[in-house]
Each structure stands twice: as C-alpha cells, then as structure tokens.
PDB file of C-alpha atoms in Angstrom:
ATOM      1  CA  MET A   1     105.880 113.278 115.683  1.00 49.00           C
ATOM      2  CA  VAL A   2     106.551 110.809 118.462  1.00 55.00           C
ATOM      3  CA  SER A   3     106.477 107.168 117.399  1.00 67.00           C
ATOM      4  CA  PRO A   4     106.496 104.156 119.711  1.00 72.00           C
ATOM      5  CA  PHE A   5     108.961 102.520 117.303  1.00 84.00           C
ATOM      6  CA  LEU A   6     111.343 105.361 116.475  1.00 87.00           C
ATOM      7  CA  PHE A   7     113.415 107.366 118.937  1.00 88.00           C
ATOM      8  CA  PHE A   8     115.377 110.567 118.378  1.00 88.00           C
ATOM      9  CA  ALA A   9     117.871 112.145 120.752  1.00 86.00           C
ATOM     10  CA  ASP A  10     116.258 114.455 123.318  1.00 82.00           C
ATOM     11  CA  GLU A  11     112.723 113.631 122.183  1.00 81.00           C
ATOM     12  CA  ARG A  12     112.001 111.163 124.994  1.00 83.00           C
ATOM     13  CA  LEU A  13     115.491 109.936 125.819  1.00 86.00           C
ATOM     14  CA  SER A  14     118.870 111.620 125.756  1.00 89.00           C
ATOM     15  CA  LEU A  15     121.569 110.586 123.313  1.00 90.00           C
ATOM     16  CA  ALA A  16     123.425 108.909 126.186  1.00 92.00           C
ATOM     17  CA  GLU A  17     120.357 106.834 127.080  1.00 91.00           C
ATOM     18  CA  LEU A  18     119.793 105.866 123.435  1.00 91.00           C
ATOM     19  CA  THR A  19     123.443 104.875 123.055  1.00 91.00           C
ATOM     20  CA  ALA A  20     123.258 102.792 126.232  1.00 93.00           C
ATOM     21  CA  ALA A  21     120.136 101.060 124.911  1.00 91.00           C
ATOM     22  CA  CYS A  22     122.071 100.246 121.719  1.00 90.00           C
ATOM     23  CA  LEU A  23     124.938  98.796 123.757  1.00 92.00           C
ATOM     24  CA  ASP A  24     122.402  96.698 125.682  1.00 91.00           C
ATOM     25  CA  GLY A  25     120.968  95.413 122.398  1.00 90.00           C
ATOM     26  CA  ALA A  26     117.527  96.972 122.924  1.00 90.00           C
ATOM     27  CA  LEU A  27     117.845  99.547 120.121  1.00 91.00           C
ATOM     28  CA  VAL A  28     119.607  99.762 116.760  1.00 91.00           C
ATOM     29  CA  PRO A  29     120.455 102.910 114.786  1.00 91.00           C
ATOM     30  CA  LEU A  30     118.185 103.827 111.869  1.00 90.00           C
ATOM     31  CA  GLY A  31     118.762 107.024 109.919  1.00 86.00           C
ATOM     32  CA  GLU A  32     118.951 109.894 112.375  1.00 87.00           C
ATOM     33  CA  GLY A  33     117.177 107.891 115.066  1.00 88.00           C
ATOM     34  CA  TYR A  34     116.956 104.515 116.757  1.00 90.00           C
ATOM     35  CA  MET A  35     114.424 101.698 116.612  1.00 90.00           C
ATOM     36  CA  PRO A  36     113.774  98.644 118.801  1.00 91.00           C
ATOM     37  CA  ALA A  37     116.075  95.803 117.816  1.00 90.00           C
ATOM     38  CA  ASP A  38     113.127  93.427 117.388  1.00 89.00           C
ATOM     39  CA  ALA A  39     110.960  95.806 115.302  1.00 88.00           C
ATOM     40  CA  ALA A  40     110.537  95.317 111.565  1.00 87.00           C
ATOM     41  CA  GLU A  41     112.236  98.008 109.517  1.00 88.00           C
ATOM     42  CA  THR A  42     109.516  99.429 107.267  1.00 90.00           C
ATOM     43  CA  ARG A  43     109.381 102.073 104.573  1.00 93.00           C
ATOM     44  CA  TRP A  44     107.521 104.328 107.020  1.00 92.00           C
ATOM     45  CA  MET A  45     110.280 103.976 109.632  1.00 92.00           C
ATOM     46  CA  ARG A  46     113.089 104.548 107.129  1.00 94.00           C
ATOM     47  CA  ALA A  47     111.397 107.722 105.860  1.00 93.00           C
ATOM     48  CA  ARG A  48     110.676 109.068 109.348  1.00 92.00           C
ATOM     49  CA  SER A  49     114.236 108.304 110.431  1.00 92.00           C
ATOM     50  CA  VAL A  50     115.665 110.823 107.935  1.00 92.00           C
ATOM     51  CA  ALA A  51     113.016 113.497 108.606  1.00 90.00           C
ATOM     52  CA  PRO A  52     115.349 115.516 110.903  1.00 88.00           C
ATOM     53  CA  LEU A  53     117.784 115.947 107.985  1.00 87.00           C
ATOM     54  CA  LEU A  54     115.082 116.986 105.521  1.00 86.00           C
ATOM     55  CA  GLY A  55     112.898 119.395 107.413  1.00 81.00           C
ATOM     56  CA  ASP A  56     110.225 120.810 105.127  1.00 81.00           C
ATOM     57  CA  ARG A  57     112.629 122.122 102.481  1.00 88.00           C
ATOM     58  CA  TRP A  58     114.305 118.985 101.163  1.00 91.00           C
ATOM     59  CA  ALA A  59     113.320 115.636  99.672  1.00 94.00           C
ATOM     60  CA  ALA A  60     115.241 112.387  99.962  1.00 95.00           C
ATOM     61  CA  ILE A  61     116.696 111.422  96.572  1.00 96.00           C
ATOM     62  CA  ARG A  62     119.091 108.940  94.942  1.00 96.00           C
ATOM     63  CA  LEU A  63     120.414 106.227  97.295  1.00 96.00           C
ATOM     64  CA  THR A  64     118.545 107.722 100.259  1.00 96.00           C
ATOM     65  CA  ALA A  65     115.227 107.468  98.406  1.00 96.00           C
ATOM     66  CA  ALA A  66     116.148 104.006  97.106  1.00 96.00           C
ATOM     67  CA  TRP A  67     116.752 102.920 100.707  1.00 96.00           C
ATOM     68  CA  VAL A  68     113.427 104.399 101.846  1.00 96.00           C
ATOM     69  CA  HIS A  69     111.588 102.613  99.000  1.00 96.00           C
ATOM     70  CA  GLY A  70     113.372  99.328  99.680  1.00 94.00           C
ATOM     71  CA  GLY A  71     115.400  99.416  96.464  1.00 94.00           C
ATOM     72  CA  ILE A  72     118.606  98.910  98.445  1.00 94.00           C
ATOM     73  CA  ALA A  73     118.974  97.101 101.748  1.00 93.00           C
ATOM     74  CA  ARG A  74     121.563  99.208 103.556  1.00 93.00           C
ATOM     75  CA  GLU A  75     121.260 102.835 104.548  1.00 93.00           C
ATOM     76  CA  PRO A  76     123.707 104.995 102.585  1.00 94.00           C
ATOM     77  CA  ALA A  77     126.535 106.577 104.558  1.00 92.00           C
ATOM     78  CA  ILE A  78     125.831 109.958 102.969  1.00 92.00           C
ATOM     79  CA  HIS A  79     122.246 111.063 102.319  1.00 93.00           C
ATOM     80  CA  HIS A  80     121.331 113.020  99.183  1.00 92.00           C
ATOM     81  CA  LEU A  81     118.679 115.716  99.510  1.00 93.00           C
ATOM     82  CA  GLN A  82     117.094 117.942  96.874  1.00 92.00           C
ATOM     83  CA  ARG A  83     115.152 121.181  97.243  1.00 91.00           C
ATOM     84  CA  VAL A  84     111.336 120.911  97.057  1.00 90.00           C
ATOM     85  CA  ARG A  85     110.435 124.604  97.312  1.00 82.00           C
ATOM     86  CA  ALA A  86     110.377 127.067  94.432  1.00 74.00           C
ATOM     87  CA  ALA A  87     112.490 129.597  96.310  1.00 73.00           C
ATOM     88  CA  ARG A  88     116.152 128.819  96.838  1.00 74.00           C
ATOM     89  CA  VAL A  89     117.076 127.939 100.370  1.00 68.00           C
ATOM     90  CA  ARG A  90     120.341 127.899 102.237  1.00 67.00           C
ATOM     91  CA  ALA A  91     121.793 124.425 102.188  1.00 63.00           C
ATOM     92  CA  GLY A  92     122.505 122.918 105.538  1.00 63.00           C
ATOM     93  CA  CYS A  93     125.972 122.261 106.802  1.00 67.00           C
ATOM     94  CA  ASP A  94     125.766 118.597 107.676  1.00 70.00           C
ATOM     95  CA  LEU A  95     128.549 116.120 106.937  1.00 73.00           C
ATOM     96  CA  ARG A  96     125.985 113.311 106.639  1.00 84.00           C
ATOM     97  CA  ALA A  97     124.195 114.934 103.703  1.00 85.00           C
ATOM     98  CA  VAL A  98     124.766 116.327 100.223  1.00 87.00           C
ATOM     99  CA  PHE A  99     122.327 119.106  99.342  1.00 85.00           C
ATOM    100  CA  HIS A 100     121.271 119.563  95.696  1.00 86.00           C
ATOM    101  CA  ASP A 101     119.878 123.073  95.206  1.00 84.00           C
ATOM    102  CA  VAL A 102     117.877 122.373  92.066  1.00 88.00           C
ATOM    103  CA  ARG A 103     114.147 122.166  92.601  1.00 91.00           C
ATOM    104  CA  LEU A 104     112.709 118.662  92.330  1.00 93.00           C
ATOM    105  CA  PRO A 105     109.465 118.872  90.313  1.00 93.00           C
ATOM    106  CA  ALA A 106     106.298 118.177  92.284  1.00 92.00           C
ATOM    107  CA  ASP A 107     105.423 115.295  89.904  1.00 94.00           C
ATOM    108  CA  ASP A 108     108.591 113.511  91.032  1.00 95.00           C
ATOM    109  CA  ILE A 109     107.856 113.806  94.770  1.00 95.00           C
ATOM    110  CA  MET A 110     105.735 111.617  96.991  1.00 96.00           C
ATOM    111  CA  SER A 111     105.100 111.672 100.706  1.00 94.00           C
ATOM    112  CA  VAL A 112     106.116 108.678 102.790  1.00 93.00           C
ATOM    113  CA  ALA A 113     105.145 109.068 106.452  1.00 88.00           C
ATOM    114  CA  GLY A 114     104.826 112.809 105.851  1.00 90.00           C
ATOM    115  CA  VAL A 115     108.383 112.974 104.518  1.00 93.00           C
ATOM    116  CA  PRO A 116     109.072 114.150 100.925  1.00 96.00           C
ATOM    117  CA  VAL A 117     110.846 111.451  98.904  1.00 96.00           C
ATOM    118  CA  SER A 118     111.473 111.211  95.171  1.00 96.00           C
ATOM    119  CA  THR A 119     109.116 108.726  93.526  1.00 97.00           C
ATOM    120  CA  PRO A 120     110.476 105.236  92.860  1.00 97.00           C
ATOM    121  CA  ALA A 121     110.611 105.911  89.098  1.00 96.00           C
ATOM    122  CA  ARG A 122     112.470 109.204  89.505  1.00 96.00           C
ATOM    123  CA  THR A 123     114.806 107.569  92.020  1.00 97.00           C
ATOM    124  CA  LEU A 124     115.689 104.797  89.554  1.00 96.00           C
ATOM    125  CA  VAL A 125     116.102 107.429  86.811  1.00 95.00           C
ATOM    126  CA  ASP A 126     118.603 109.379  88.923  1.00 95.00           C
ATOM    127  CA  LEU A 127     120.544 106.263  89.892  1.00 96.00           C
ATOM    128  CA  ALA A 128     120.704 105.079  86.271  1.00 94.00           C
ATOM    129  CA  ARG A 129     121.967 108.518  85.119  1.00 94.00           C
ATOM    130  CA  SER A 130     124.724 108.578  87.699  1.00 93.00           C
ATOM    131  CA  ASP A 131     128.414 108.037  87.092  1.00 90.00           C
ATOM    132  CA  ALA A 132     128.987 106.819  90.668  1.00 93.00           C
ATOM    133  CA  ARG A 133     129.759 103.091  90.779  1.00 94.00           C
ATOM    134  CA  GLU A 134     127.593 102.419  93.859  1.00 95.00           C
ATOM    135  CA  GLU A 135     124.569 104.168  92.320  1.00 95.00           C
ATOM    136  CA  ILE A 136     124.964 102.362  88.990  1.00 94.00           C
ATOM    137  CA  ALA A 137     125.131  99.001  90.776  1.00 94.00           C
ATOM    138  CA  ALA A 138     122.025  99.896  92.794  1.00 95.00           C
ATOM    139  CA  ALA A 139     120.173 100.932  89.622  1.00 94.00           C
ATOM    140  CA  ARG A 140     121.056  97.673  87.858  1.00 93.00           C
ATOM    141  CA  ALA A 141     120.020  95.480  90.769  1.00 93.00           C
ATOM    142  CA  TRP A 142     116.772  97.362  91.443  1.00 94.00           C
ATOM    143  CA  ALA A 143     115.819  97.466  87.747  1.00 93.00           C
ATOM    144  CA  TYR A 144     116.424  93.717  87.541  1.00 93.00           C
ATOM    145  CA  ARG A 145     114.318  92.933  90.625  1.00 92.00           C
ATOM    146  CA  ASP A 146     111.447  95.228  89.633  1.00 93.00           C
ATOM    147  CA  PRO A 147     110.650  95.122  85.884  1.00 92.00           C
ATOM    148  CA  LEU A 148     107.523  97.279  86.356  1.00 94.00           C
ATOM    149  CA  LEU A 149     109.582 100.014  87.987  1.00 95.00           C
ATOM    150  CA  ARG A 150     112.164  99.686  85.205  1.00 93.00           C
ATOM    151  CA  ARG A 151     109.360 100.280  82.681  1.00 93.00           C
ATOM    152  CA  ASP A 152     108.141 103.309  84.687  1.00 94.00           C
ATOM    153  CA  ALA A 153     111.654 104.744  84.509  1.00 94.00           C
ATOM    154  CA  GLU A 154     111.765 104.151  80.746  1.00 93.00           C
ATOM    155  CA  VAL A 155     108.419 105.971  80.391  1.00 94.00           C
ATOM    156  CA  TRP A 156     109.825 108.831  82.480  1.00 94.00           C
ATOM    157  CA  PHE A 157     112.727 109.122  80.030  1.00 92.00           C
ATOM    158  CA  GLU A 158     110.306 109.103  77.076  1.00 91.00           C
ATOM    159  CA  ARG A 159     108.593 112.144  78.635  1.00 92.00           C
ATOM    160  CA  HIS A 160     111.961 113.875  79.318  1.00 90.00           C
ATOM    161  CA  PRO A 161     114.173 113.077  76.275  1.00 86.00           C
ATOM    162  CA  ARG A 162     116.501 116.060  76.810  1.00 88.00           C
ATOM    163  CA  PHE A 163     117.318 115.296  80.426  1.00 87.00           C
ATOM    164  CA  PRO A 164     121.078 115.079  81.168  1.00 89.00           C
ATOM    165  CA  HIS A 165     122.627 111.630  80.663  1.00 90.00           C
ATOM    166  CA  VAL A 166     119.405 110.126  79.330  1.00 88.00           C
ATOM    167  CA  HIS A 167     121.307 107.959  76.826  1.00 88.00           C
ATOM    168  CA  ARG A 168     123.569 106.478  79.490  1.00 90.00           C
ATOM    169  CA  ALA A 169     120.580 105.638  81.671  1.00 91.00           C
ATOM    170  CA  THR A 170     118.421 104.163  78.912  1.00 90.00           C
ATOM    171  CA  ARG A 171     121.330 101.966  77.783  1.00 91.00           C
ATOM    172  CA  LEU A 172     121.702 100.682  81.346  1.00 91.00           C
ATOM    173  CA  LEU A 173     117.968  99.925  81.667  1.00 91.00           C
ATOM    174  CA  ARG A 174     117.848  98.333  78.223  1.00 90.00           C
ATOM    175  CA  ALA A 175     120.876  96.166  79.030  1.00 89.00           C
ATOM    176  CA  VAL A 176     119.151  94.904  82.183  1.00 87.00           C
ATOM    177  CA  ALA A 177     115.986  94.148  80.230  1.00 80.00           C
ATOM    178  CA  ASP A 178     117.844  92.461  77.351  1.00 79.00           C
ATOM    179  CA  ALA A 179     120.114  90.387  79.550  1.00 74.00           C
ATOM    180  CA  GLY A 180     117.321  89.243  81.832  1.00 66.00           C
ATOM    181  CA  ALA A 181     119.888  89.520  84.605  1.00 50.00           C
ATOM    182  CA  VAL A 182     122.105  92.098  86.235  1.00 51.00           C
ATOM    183  CA  PRO A 183     124.491  93.171  83.432  1.00 46.00           C
ATOM    184  CA  ALA A 184     128.258  93.128  83.668  1.00 48.00           C
ATOM    185  CA  GLU A 185     129.995  95.977  85.497  1.00 49.00           C
ATOM    186  CA  GLY A 186     130.707  98.168  82.466  1.00 44.00           C
ATOM    187  CA  VAL A 187     127.489  97.736  80.478  1.00 40.00           C
ATOM    188  CA  GLY A 188     125.397 100.868  80.221  1.00 41.00           C
ATOM    189  CA  ALA A 189     127.765 102.930  82.337  1.00 40.00           C
ATOM    190  CA  ASP A 190     129.501 104.893  79.589  1.00 42.00           C
ATOM    191  CA  ALA A 191     130.577 108.312  80.758  1.00 39.00           C
ATOM    192  CA  ASP A 192     130.700 109.813  77.251  1.00 39.00           C
ATOM    193  CA  ASP A 193     127.267 111.433  77.200  1.00 40.00           C
TER     194      ASP A 193
END
C-alpha cells in the first residue's frame, strides 16, 4: 500500500534516493521505511513501517508492539515477531528480527493499519513476564503511565493463571500500583519463577 507519508525502498524511490533525502533532512528512517521529517509519527505509520518484516504470517509483539502502541518512544533495535497462523511457518532469516514460532492466539491480536500487532494488554503482559532488563523497564514505565492498561493486563493474568512467569509479572504490576510510581530496579523482576 503506497502512502504519501511513508516510503519504502524501490516502491517509488530507490534506496539511494531515500538515503539522499535523509542526508538532505527531508526524510527520517522509521521502521523498514522512511517518513517526511516534518510529519507526525503516528501509530498507523509505526505499524505500516514494520509491515515488510511481518508479511501476513507474523504479528509485532513485545517491544515492537509497545513501540507501535506508543508504550515506548524509541523504535527497538531488534523487532520481535510471533506467528499468527495455525500452521507452522519457516522463520525468516533477518538480523533485525527475532521470530517466535508459537502461535499468538487470535484474542491477543489486533490490526493496526492492516498490520497484525499484539493487543496493548498482551504486549504489557509479555513485557512484564520478561527477564530482559529493557523490557522490564518498559513494562514498569508503561504500567505507571497507563493504569487502565495495567488493570487490563492484570485481568488477562486472572484469565490465564498458569501462563509462564505469571507470578513475576503480577508482582511487577502490583509493585507499580502500590508504589504509585515506577518501582526500583529490582522490584518485581525476580527470576525465580
């Protein structure tokens, strides 16, 4: 889909022309594409910018989905993608992406600009369950800024009590709620469950 605000290599301009436009200050990189330097970066544009990585077989998850939803400000260096189809598919070979070949349930997927992305609640759930420092920090900050989303994530855990690392994640979310602020670095991030 051609957008007046999002450019991909060889769609309308070559990679050399897009790079030259970046050097001139007319464009800035966004996901797998480029956008005008004076355009507002929206959820739609962030989602469409990673569409070439996803195709129709993968959904954006974890920090990639958090970035699309506006939960984090900066695009992650490595994008995380999870399978959306029932049948297993061959994971791509792309150094910019980590492919998770476990099917993401349809209830946890939404479409943003025609691109499959994990829902905000499922995204926060996955970040809170993580043992990666960057994802834990993102989960804390997002849960603090958006108490309604934090509650949605808690409800998700109530519906899935046997999900891996549920105790770690619920402690993190509870600590954010109890503290009324972003908790200290180690709170809720125990790796023992």
